[in-house]
PDB file of C-alpha atoms in Angstrom:
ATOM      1  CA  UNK A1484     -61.166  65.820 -39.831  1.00 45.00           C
ATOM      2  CA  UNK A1485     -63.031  67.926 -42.353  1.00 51.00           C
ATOM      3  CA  UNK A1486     -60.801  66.500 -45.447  1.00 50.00           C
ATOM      4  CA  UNK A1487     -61.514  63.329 -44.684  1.00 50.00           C
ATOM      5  CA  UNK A1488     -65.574  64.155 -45.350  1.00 53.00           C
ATOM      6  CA  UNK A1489     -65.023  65.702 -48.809  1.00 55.00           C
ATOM      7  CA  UNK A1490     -62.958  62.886 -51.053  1.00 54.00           C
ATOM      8  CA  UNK A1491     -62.752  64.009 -55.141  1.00 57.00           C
ATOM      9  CA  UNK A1492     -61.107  62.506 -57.514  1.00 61.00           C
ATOM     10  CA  UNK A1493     -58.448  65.468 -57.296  1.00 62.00           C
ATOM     11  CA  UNK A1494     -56.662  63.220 -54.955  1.00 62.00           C
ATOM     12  CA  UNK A1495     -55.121  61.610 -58.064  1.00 67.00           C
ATOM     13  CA  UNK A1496     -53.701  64.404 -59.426  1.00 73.00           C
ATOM     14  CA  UNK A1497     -50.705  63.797 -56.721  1.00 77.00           C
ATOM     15  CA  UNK A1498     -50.061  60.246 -58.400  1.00 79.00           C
ATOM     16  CA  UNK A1499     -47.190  60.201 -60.858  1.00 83.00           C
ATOM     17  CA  UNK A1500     -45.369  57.875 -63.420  1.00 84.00           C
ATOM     18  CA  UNK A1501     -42.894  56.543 -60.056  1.00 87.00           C
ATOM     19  CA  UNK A1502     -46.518  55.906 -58.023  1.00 87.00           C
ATOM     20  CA  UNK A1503     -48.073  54.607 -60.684  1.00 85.00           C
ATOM     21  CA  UNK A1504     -45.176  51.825 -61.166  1.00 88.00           C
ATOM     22  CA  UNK A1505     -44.733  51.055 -57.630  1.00 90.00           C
ATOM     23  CA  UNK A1506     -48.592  50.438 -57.558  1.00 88.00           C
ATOM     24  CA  UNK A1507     -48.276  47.613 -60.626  1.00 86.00           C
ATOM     25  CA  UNK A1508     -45.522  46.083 -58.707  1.00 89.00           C
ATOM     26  CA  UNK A1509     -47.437  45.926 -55.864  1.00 90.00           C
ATOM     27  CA  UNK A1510     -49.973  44.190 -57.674  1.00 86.00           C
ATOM     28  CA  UNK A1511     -47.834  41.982 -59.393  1.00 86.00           C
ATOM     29  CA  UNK A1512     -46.221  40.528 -56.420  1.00 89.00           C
ATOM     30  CA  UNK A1513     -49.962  40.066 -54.761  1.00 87.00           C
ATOM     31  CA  UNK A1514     -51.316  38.376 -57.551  1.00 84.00           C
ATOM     32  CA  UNK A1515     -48.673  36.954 -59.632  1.00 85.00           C
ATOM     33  CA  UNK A1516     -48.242  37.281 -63.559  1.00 83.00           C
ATOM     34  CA  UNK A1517     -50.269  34.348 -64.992  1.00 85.00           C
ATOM     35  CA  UNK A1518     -53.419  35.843 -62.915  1.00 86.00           C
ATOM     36  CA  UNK A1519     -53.372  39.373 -63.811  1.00 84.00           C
ATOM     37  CA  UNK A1520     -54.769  38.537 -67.634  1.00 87.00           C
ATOM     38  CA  UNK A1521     -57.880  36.935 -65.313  1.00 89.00           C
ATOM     39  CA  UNK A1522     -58.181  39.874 -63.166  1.00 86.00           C
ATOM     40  CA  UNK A1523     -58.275  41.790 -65.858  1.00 87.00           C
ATOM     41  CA  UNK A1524     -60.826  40.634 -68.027  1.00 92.00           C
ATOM     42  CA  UNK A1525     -62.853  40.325 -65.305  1.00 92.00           C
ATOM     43  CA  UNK A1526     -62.450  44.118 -64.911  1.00 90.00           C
ATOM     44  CA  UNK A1527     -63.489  44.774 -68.151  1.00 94.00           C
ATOM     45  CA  UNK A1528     -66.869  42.265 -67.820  1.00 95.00           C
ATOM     46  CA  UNK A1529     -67.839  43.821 -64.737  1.00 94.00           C
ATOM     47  CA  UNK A1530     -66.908  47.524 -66.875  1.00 94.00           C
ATOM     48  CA  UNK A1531     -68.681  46.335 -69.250  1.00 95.00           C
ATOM     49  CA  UNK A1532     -71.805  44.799 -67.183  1.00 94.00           C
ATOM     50  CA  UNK A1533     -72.016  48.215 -65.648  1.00 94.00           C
ATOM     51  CA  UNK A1534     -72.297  50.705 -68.269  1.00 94.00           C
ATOM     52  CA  UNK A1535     -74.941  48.302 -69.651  1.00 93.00           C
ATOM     53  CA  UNK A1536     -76.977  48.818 -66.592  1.00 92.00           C
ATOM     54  CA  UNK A1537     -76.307  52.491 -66.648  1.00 92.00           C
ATOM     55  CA  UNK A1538     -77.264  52.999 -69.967  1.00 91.00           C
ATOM     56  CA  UNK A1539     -80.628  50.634 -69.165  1.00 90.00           C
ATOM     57  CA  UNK A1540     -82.175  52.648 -66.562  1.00 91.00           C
ATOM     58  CA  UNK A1541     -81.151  55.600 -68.740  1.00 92.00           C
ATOM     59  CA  UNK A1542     -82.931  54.838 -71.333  1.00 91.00           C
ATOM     60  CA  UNK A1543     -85.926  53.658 -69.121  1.00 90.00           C
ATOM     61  CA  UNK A1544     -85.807  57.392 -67.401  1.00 90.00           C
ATOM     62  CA  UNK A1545     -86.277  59.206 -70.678  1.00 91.00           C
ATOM     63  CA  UNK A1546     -88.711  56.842 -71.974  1.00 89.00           C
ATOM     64  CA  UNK A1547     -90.658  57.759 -68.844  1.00 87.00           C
ATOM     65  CA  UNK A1548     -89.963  61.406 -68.976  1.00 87.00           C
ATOM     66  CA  UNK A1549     -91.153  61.406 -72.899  1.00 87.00           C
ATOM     67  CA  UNK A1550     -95.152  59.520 -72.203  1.00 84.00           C
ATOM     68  CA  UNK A1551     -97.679  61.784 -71.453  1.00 84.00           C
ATOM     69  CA  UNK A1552     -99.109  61.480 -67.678  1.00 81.00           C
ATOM     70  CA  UNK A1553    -102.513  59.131 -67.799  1.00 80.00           C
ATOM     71  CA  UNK A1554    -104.992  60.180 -67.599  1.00 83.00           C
ATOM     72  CA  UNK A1555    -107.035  61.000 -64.584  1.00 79.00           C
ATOM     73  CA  UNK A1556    -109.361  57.946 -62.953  1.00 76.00           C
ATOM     74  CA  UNK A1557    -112.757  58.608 -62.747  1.00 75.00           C
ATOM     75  CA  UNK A1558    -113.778  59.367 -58.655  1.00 70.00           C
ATOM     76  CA  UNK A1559    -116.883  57.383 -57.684  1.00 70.00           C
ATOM     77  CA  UNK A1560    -120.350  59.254 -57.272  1.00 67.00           C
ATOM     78  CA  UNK A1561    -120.201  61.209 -53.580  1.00 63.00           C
ATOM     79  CA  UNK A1562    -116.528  61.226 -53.418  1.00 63.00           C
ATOM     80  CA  UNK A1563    -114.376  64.258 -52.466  1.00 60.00           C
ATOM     81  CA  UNK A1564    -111.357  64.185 -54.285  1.00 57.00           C
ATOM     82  CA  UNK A1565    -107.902  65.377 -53.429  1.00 56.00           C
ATOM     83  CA  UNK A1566    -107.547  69.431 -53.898  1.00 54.00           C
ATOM     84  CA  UNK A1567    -111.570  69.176 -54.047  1.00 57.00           C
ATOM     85  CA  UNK A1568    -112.851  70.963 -51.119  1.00 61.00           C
ATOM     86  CA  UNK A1569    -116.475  71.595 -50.151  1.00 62.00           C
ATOM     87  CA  UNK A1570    -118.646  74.713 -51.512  1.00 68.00           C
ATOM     88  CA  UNK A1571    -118.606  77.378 -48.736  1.00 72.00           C
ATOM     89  CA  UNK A1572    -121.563  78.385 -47.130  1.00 76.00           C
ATOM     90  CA  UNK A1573    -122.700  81.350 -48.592  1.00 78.00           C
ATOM     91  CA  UNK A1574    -125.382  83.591 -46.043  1.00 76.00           C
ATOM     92  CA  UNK A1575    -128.252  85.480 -47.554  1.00 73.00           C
ATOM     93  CA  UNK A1576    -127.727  88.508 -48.176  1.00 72.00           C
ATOM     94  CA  UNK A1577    -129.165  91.514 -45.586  1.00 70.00           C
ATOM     95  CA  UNK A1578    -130.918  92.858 -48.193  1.00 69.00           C
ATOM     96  CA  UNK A1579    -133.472  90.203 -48.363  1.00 59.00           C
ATOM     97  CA  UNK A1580    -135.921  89.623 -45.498  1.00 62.00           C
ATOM     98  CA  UNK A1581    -135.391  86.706 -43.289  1.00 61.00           C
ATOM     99  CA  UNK A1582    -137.625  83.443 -43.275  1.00 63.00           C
ATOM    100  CA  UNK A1583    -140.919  83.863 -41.772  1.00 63.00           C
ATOM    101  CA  UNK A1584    -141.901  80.802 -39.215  1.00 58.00           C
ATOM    102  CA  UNK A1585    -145.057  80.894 -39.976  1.00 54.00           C
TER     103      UNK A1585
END
């Protein structure tokens, strides 16, 4: 069922004013009139709780994104450091004459 994998928001577009009051009467006769006030304030904390969190790590991205990397560490003494690789061997050139054994 390939529209089943790909759920938008668009869905909502096919809710009208009739849907939308069959819905609250639905949730009326589930939770009853003197509990609705509760549930919703408790929507709005938990609204509320969540944008604060949002807006925390956003802020804590783009403080991140705004500090300059550190600073490299210093590598110990006979170390070979990452992207470091070892100086090729170069051969003598022909031009000059080989080592005597002598």
């Amino acid at each position: 069922m390939p529209g089943l994998l790909h759920l938008s928001p668009a869905f909502i577009e096919g809710i009208g004013g009739p849907e939308l009051l069959m819905i609250m009467f639905v949730i009326l006769l589930l939770f009853g009139a003197d509990r609705l006030p509760d549930l919703a304030r408790g929507f709005g904390r938990a609204m509320r709780e969540f944008k604060k969190a949002t807006s925390g790590v956003e802020q804590e991205v783009r403080k991140a994104m705004a500090e300059p990397p550190p600073p490299p560490s210093p590598r110990p003494v006979g170390t070979v450091g990452q992207g470091d690789a070892p100086k090729p061997y170069i051969p003598p050139s022909p031009s000059s004459p080989p080592p005597s054994a002598e």
